[in-house]
Coordinates of C-alpha atoms in Angstrom, one line a residue:
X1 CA -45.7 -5.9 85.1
X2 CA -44.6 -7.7 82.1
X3 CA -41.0 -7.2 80.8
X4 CA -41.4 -6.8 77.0
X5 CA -38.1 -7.9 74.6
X6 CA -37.1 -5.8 71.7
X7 CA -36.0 -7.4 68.9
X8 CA -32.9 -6.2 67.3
X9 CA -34.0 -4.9 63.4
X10 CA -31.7 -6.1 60.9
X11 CA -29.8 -3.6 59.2
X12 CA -31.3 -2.8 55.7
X13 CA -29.3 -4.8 52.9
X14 CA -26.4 -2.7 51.5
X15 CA -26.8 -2.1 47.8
X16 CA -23.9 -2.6 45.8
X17 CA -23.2 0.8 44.3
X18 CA -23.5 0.8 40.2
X19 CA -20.4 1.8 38.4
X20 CA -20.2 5.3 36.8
X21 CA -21.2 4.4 32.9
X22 CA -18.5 7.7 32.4
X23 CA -15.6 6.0 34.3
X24 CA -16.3 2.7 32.4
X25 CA -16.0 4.7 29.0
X26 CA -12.8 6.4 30.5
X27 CA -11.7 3.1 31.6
X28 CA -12.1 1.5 28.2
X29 CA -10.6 4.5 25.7
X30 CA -7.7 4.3 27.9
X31 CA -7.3 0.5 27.6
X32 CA -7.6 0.8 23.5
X33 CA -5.5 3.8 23.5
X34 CA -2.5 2.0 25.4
X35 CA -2.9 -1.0 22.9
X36 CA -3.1 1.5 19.8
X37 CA 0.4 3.4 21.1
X38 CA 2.2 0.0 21.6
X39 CA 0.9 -1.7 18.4
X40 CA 1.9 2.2 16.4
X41 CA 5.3 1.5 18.2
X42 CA 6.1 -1.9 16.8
X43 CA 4.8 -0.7 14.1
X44 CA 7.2 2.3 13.4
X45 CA 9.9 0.8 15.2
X46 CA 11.5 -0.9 12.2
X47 CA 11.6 2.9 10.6
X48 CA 13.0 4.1 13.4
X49 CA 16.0 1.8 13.9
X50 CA 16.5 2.7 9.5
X51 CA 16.8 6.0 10.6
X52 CA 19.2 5.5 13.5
X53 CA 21.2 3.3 11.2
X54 CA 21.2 5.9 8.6
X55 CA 23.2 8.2 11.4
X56 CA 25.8 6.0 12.5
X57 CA 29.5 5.3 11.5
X58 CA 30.7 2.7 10.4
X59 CA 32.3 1.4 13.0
X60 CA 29.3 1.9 15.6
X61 CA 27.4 -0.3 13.8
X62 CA 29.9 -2.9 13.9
X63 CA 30.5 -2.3 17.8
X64 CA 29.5 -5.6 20.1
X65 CA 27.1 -5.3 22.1
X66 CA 24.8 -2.7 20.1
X67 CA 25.7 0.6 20.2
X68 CA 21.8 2.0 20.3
X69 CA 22.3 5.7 19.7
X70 CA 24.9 7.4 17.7
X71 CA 27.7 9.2 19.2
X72 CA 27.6 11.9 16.9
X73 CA 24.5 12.6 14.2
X74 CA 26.5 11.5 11.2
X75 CA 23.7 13.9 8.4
X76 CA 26.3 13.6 6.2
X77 CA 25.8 10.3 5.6
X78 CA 22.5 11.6 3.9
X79 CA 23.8 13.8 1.3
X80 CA 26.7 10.8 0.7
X81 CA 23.9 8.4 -0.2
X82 CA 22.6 11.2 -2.2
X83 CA 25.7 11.7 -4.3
X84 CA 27.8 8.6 -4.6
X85 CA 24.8 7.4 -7.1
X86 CA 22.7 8.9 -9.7
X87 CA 19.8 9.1 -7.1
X88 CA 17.3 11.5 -8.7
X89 CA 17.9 9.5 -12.2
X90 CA 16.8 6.3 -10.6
X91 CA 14.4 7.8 -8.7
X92 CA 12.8 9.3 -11.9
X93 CA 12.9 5.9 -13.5
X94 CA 11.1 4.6 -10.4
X95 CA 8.4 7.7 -11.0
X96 CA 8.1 7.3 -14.6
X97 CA 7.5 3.1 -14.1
X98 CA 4.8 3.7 -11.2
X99 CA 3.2 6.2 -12.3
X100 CA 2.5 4.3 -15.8
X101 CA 2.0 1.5 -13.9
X102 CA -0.7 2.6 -11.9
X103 CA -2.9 5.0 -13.7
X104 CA -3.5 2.3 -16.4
X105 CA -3.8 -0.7 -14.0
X106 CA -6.4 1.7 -12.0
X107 CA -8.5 2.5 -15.3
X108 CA -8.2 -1.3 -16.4
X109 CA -9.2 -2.9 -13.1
X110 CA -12.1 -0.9 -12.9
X111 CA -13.1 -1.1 -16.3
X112 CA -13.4 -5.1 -15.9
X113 CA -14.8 -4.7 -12.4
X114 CA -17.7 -2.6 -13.9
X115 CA -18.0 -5.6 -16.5
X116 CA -18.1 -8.4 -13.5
X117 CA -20.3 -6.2 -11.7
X118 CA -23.2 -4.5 -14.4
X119 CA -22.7 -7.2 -16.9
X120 CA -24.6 -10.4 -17.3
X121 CA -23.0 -13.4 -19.5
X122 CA -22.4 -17.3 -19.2
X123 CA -19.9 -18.4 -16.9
X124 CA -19.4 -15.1 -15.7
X125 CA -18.9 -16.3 -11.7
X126 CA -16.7 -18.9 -12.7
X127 CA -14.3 -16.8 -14.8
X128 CA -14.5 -14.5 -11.8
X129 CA -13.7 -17.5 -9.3
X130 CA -10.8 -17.8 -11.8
X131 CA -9.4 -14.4 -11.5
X132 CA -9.5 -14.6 -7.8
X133 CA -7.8 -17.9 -7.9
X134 CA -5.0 -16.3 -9.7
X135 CA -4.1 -13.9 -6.6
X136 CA -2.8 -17.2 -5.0
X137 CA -0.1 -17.6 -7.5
X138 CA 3.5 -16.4 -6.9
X139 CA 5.1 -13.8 -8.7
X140 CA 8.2 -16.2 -9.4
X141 CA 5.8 -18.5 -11.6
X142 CA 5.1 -16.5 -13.9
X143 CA 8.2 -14.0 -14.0
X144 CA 10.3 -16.6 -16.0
X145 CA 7.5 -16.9 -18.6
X146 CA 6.2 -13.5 -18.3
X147 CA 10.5 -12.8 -19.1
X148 CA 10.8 -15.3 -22.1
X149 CA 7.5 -13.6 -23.7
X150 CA 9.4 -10.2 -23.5
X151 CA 12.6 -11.0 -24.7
X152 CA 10.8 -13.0 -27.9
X153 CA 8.9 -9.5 -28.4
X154 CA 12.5 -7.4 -27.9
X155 CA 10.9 -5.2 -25.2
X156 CA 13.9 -6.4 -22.6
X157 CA 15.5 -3.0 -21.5
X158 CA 12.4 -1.0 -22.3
X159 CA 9.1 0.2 -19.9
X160 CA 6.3 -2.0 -22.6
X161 CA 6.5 -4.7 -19.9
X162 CA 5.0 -2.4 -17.1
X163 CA 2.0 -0.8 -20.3
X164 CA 1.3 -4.1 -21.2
X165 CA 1.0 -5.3 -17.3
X166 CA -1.1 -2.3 -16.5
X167 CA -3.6 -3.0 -19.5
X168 CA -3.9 -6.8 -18.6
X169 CA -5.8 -5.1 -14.6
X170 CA -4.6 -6.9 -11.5
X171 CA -6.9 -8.9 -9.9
X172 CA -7.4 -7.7 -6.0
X173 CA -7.9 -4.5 -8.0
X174 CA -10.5 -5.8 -10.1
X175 CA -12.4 -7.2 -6.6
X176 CA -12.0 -4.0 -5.1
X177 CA -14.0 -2.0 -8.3
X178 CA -16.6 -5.4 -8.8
X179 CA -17.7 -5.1 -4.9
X180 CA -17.8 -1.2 -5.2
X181 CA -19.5 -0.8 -8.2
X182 CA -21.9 -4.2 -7.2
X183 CA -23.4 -1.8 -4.3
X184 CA -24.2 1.6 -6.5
X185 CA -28.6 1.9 -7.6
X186 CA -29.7 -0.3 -10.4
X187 CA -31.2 3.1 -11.1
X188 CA -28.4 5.3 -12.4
X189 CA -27.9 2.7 -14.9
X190 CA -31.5 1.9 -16.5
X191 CA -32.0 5.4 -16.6
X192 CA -28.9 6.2 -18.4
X193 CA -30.3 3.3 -21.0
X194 CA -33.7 5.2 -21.4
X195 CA -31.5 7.9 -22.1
X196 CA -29.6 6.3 -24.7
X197 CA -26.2 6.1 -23.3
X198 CA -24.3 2.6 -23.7
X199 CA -22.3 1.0 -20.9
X200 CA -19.3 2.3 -22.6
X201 CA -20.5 5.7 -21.5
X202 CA -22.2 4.5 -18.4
X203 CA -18.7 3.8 -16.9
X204 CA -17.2 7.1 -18.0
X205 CA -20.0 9.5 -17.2
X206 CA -21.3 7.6 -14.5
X207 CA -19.9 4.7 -12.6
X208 CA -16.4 5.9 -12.8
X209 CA -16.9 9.5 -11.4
X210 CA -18.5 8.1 -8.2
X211 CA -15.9 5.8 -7.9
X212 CA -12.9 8.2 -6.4
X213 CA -12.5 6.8 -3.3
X214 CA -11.3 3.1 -5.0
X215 CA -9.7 5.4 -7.4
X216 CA -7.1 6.7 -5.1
X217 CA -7.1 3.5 -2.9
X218 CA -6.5 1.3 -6.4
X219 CA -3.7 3.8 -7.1
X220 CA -1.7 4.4 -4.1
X221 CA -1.8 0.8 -3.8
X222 CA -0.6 -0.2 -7.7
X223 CA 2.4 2.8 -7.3
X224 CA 3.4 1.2 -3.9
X225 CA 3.4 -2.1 -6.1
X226 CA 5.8 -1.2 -8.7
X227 CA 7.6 1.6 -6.4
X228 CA 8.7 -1.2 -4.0
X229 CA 9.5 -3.7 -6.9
X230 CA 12.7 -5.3 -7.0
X231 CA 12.6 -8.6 -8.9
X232 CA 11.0 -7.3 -12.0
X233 CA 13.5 -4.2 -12.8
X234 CA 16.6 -6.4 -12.0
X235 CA 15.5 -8.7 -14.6
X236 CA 14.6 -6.8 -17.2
X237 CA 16.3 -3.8 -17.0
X238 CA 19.8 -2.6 -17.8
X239 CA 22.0 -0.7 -15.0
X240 CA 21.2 2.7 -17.1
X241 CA 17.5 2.4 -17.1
X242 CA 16.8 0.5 -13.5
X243 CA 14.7 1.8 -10.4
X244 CA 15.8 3.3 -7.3
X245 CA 15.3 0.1 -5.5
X246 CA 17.7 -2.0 -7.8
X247 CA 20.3 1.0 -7.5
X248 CA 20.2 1.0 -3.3
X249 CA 20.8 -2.9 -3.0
X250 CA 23.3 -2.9 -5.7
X251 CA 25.3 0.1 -5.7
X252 CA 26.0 0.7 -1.9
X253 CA 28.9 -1.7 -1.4
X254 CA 32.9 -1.4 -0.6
X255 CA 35.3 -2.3 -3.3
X256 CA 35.4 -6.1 -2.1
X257 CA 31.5 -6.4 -2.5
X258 CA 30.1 -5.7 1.5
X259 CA 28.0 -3.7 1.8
X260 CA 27.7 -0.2 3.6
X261 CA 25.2 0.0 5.5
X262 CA 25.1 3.2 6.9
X263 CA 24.1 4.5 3.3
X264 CA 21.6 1.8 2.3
X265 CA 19.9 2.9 5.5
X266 CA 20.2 6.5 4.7
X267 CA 18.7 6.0 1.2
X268 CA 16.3 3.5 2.3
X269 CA 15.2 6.3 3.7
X270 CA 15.1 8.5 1.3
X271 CA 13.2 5.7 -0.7
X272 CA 10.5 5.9 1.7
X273 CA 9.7 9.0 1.5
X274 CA 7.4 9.3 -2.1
X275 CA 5.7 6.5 -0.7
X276 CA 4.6 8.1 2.8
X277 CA 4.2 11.7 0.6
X278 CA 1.5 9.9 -1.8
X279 CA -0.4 8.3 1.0
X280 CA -0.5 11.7 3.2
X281 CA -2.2 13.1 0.0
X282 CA -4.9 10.4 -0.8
X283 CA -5.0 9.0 2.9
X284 CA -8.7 10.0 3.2
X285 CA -9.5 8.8 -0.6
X286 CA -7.1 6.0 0.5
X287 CA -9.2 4.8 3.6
X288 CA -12.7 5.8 2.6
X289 CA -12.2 3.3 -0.5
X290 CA -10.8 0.8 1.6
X291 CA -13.4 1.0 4.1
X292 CA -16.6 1.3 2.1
X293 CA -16.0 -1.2 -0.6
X294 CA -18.6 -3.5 -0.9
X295 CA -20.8 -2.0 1.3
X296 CA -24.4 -1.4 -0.5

């Protein structure tokens, strides 16, 4: 009888199990999420440190090595920064500057962005290369001319400087209205023609309605502008009339000139505040302008 050999079978091939597509997701939100938090911490963490600042004594924030946390919450040093200056009187300057500032800036820049963007003349890209080129020039080139012009015109000590800049536009503005208004329907426009209605009342009736988003992005960002001026007020206004942010650098200091920096914290503070009020407001105009301009 014949002895008969059975061959071992090879074990099937394993097959390398696929990775759940959930997990991956999981996996990935938690990976952006972790670089969001640390990126909003470095972020806020200059605000922070103001605020702790803002709470100290004197002397802890003279103490070697750093004394990180206060001893005891010093909130008066709040209301001090409040009262050892005429705060709401510069801050009302401040208001009264941006808010001129920007609503005329905003209505300027996009009345010349409609004109870059629905009108059709020689050298039009070229003048418009121009304007874009002049973004690249410091504000220190032109503030000594810009200062000369004003004091030759006696409006040193007065707010015409900040009507006059916010009739001349501002030129990332201007891009930001050209691009917009670039990517609205040929449509509205030739029908409004038909119609009988000029460009004049094109922009009004029209473009300029459906243009609220760049509206409140154009704004928020020309009131940050001249809110968080410095150079301009110092030079050409008088200790009487001058912003908030003129009055915190200048007015916080000890008898022998130092300065005391517990209360330019505290008002910095303070100063922030309008600024983070205004975007909370428009935030949604704010990013919806910012994130659809250009887009056709």
């Amino acid at each position: 009888m014949t002895a008969t050999t059975v061959t071992p079978k090879a074990p099937d091939a394993v097959t390398p199990k696929t990775p759940d597509p959930a997990v991956r997701v999981r996996a990935s939100r938690l990976v952006l999420y972790t670089v969001l938090v640390v990126i909003t911490g470095l972020m806020l963490g200059p605000f922070g440190w103001l605020i702790i600042t803002g709470l100290k004594t004197t002397p802890e924030l003279a103490a070697s090595p750093v004394h990180w946390l206060p001893d005891r919450i010093q909130w008066h040093n709040f209301a001090d920064a409040f009262t050892n200056i005429d705060f709401l009187g510069y801050a009302r300057n401040s208001l009264v500057i941006s808010l001129i500032y920007a609503t005329l800036v905003t209505l300027s820049s996009a009345w010349v962005g409609f004109g870059f963007a629905r009108l059709n003349a020689p050298g039009k890209k070229l003048l418009f290369g121009v304007l874009l080129g002049s973004m690249m020039l410091p504000q220190m080139i032109t503030l000594f001319p810009t200062y000369l012009i004003f004091a030759k015109l006696g409006m040193v000590d007065t707010y015409w400087p900040w009507v006059l800049w916010g009739l001349a536009a501002a030129p990332y503005l201007v891009f930001l209205f050209r691009q917009f208004f670039a990517g609205m329907p040929r449509e509205l426009e030739e029908a409004a023609i038909v119609d009988g209605c000029g460009y004049g009342g094109i922009f009004w009736r029209i473009f300029l309605p459906q243009s609220w988003p760049v509206l409140a992005a154009s704004f928020v960002i020309a009131f940050t502008w001249s809110w968080g001026d410095f150079i301009a007020p110092m030079l050409l206004l008088s200790s009487d009339r001058t912003t908030l942010s003129v009055a915190l650098m200048t007015s916080y200091v000890t008898p022998g000139g130092l300065p005391v920096n517990n209360l330019l914290a505290a008002g910095s503070v303070m100063y922030v505040v309008p600024i983070l009020l205004i975007f909370l407001v428009a935030q949604r105009g704010f990013v919806t302008g910012m994130s659809t301009t250009g887009l056709k």
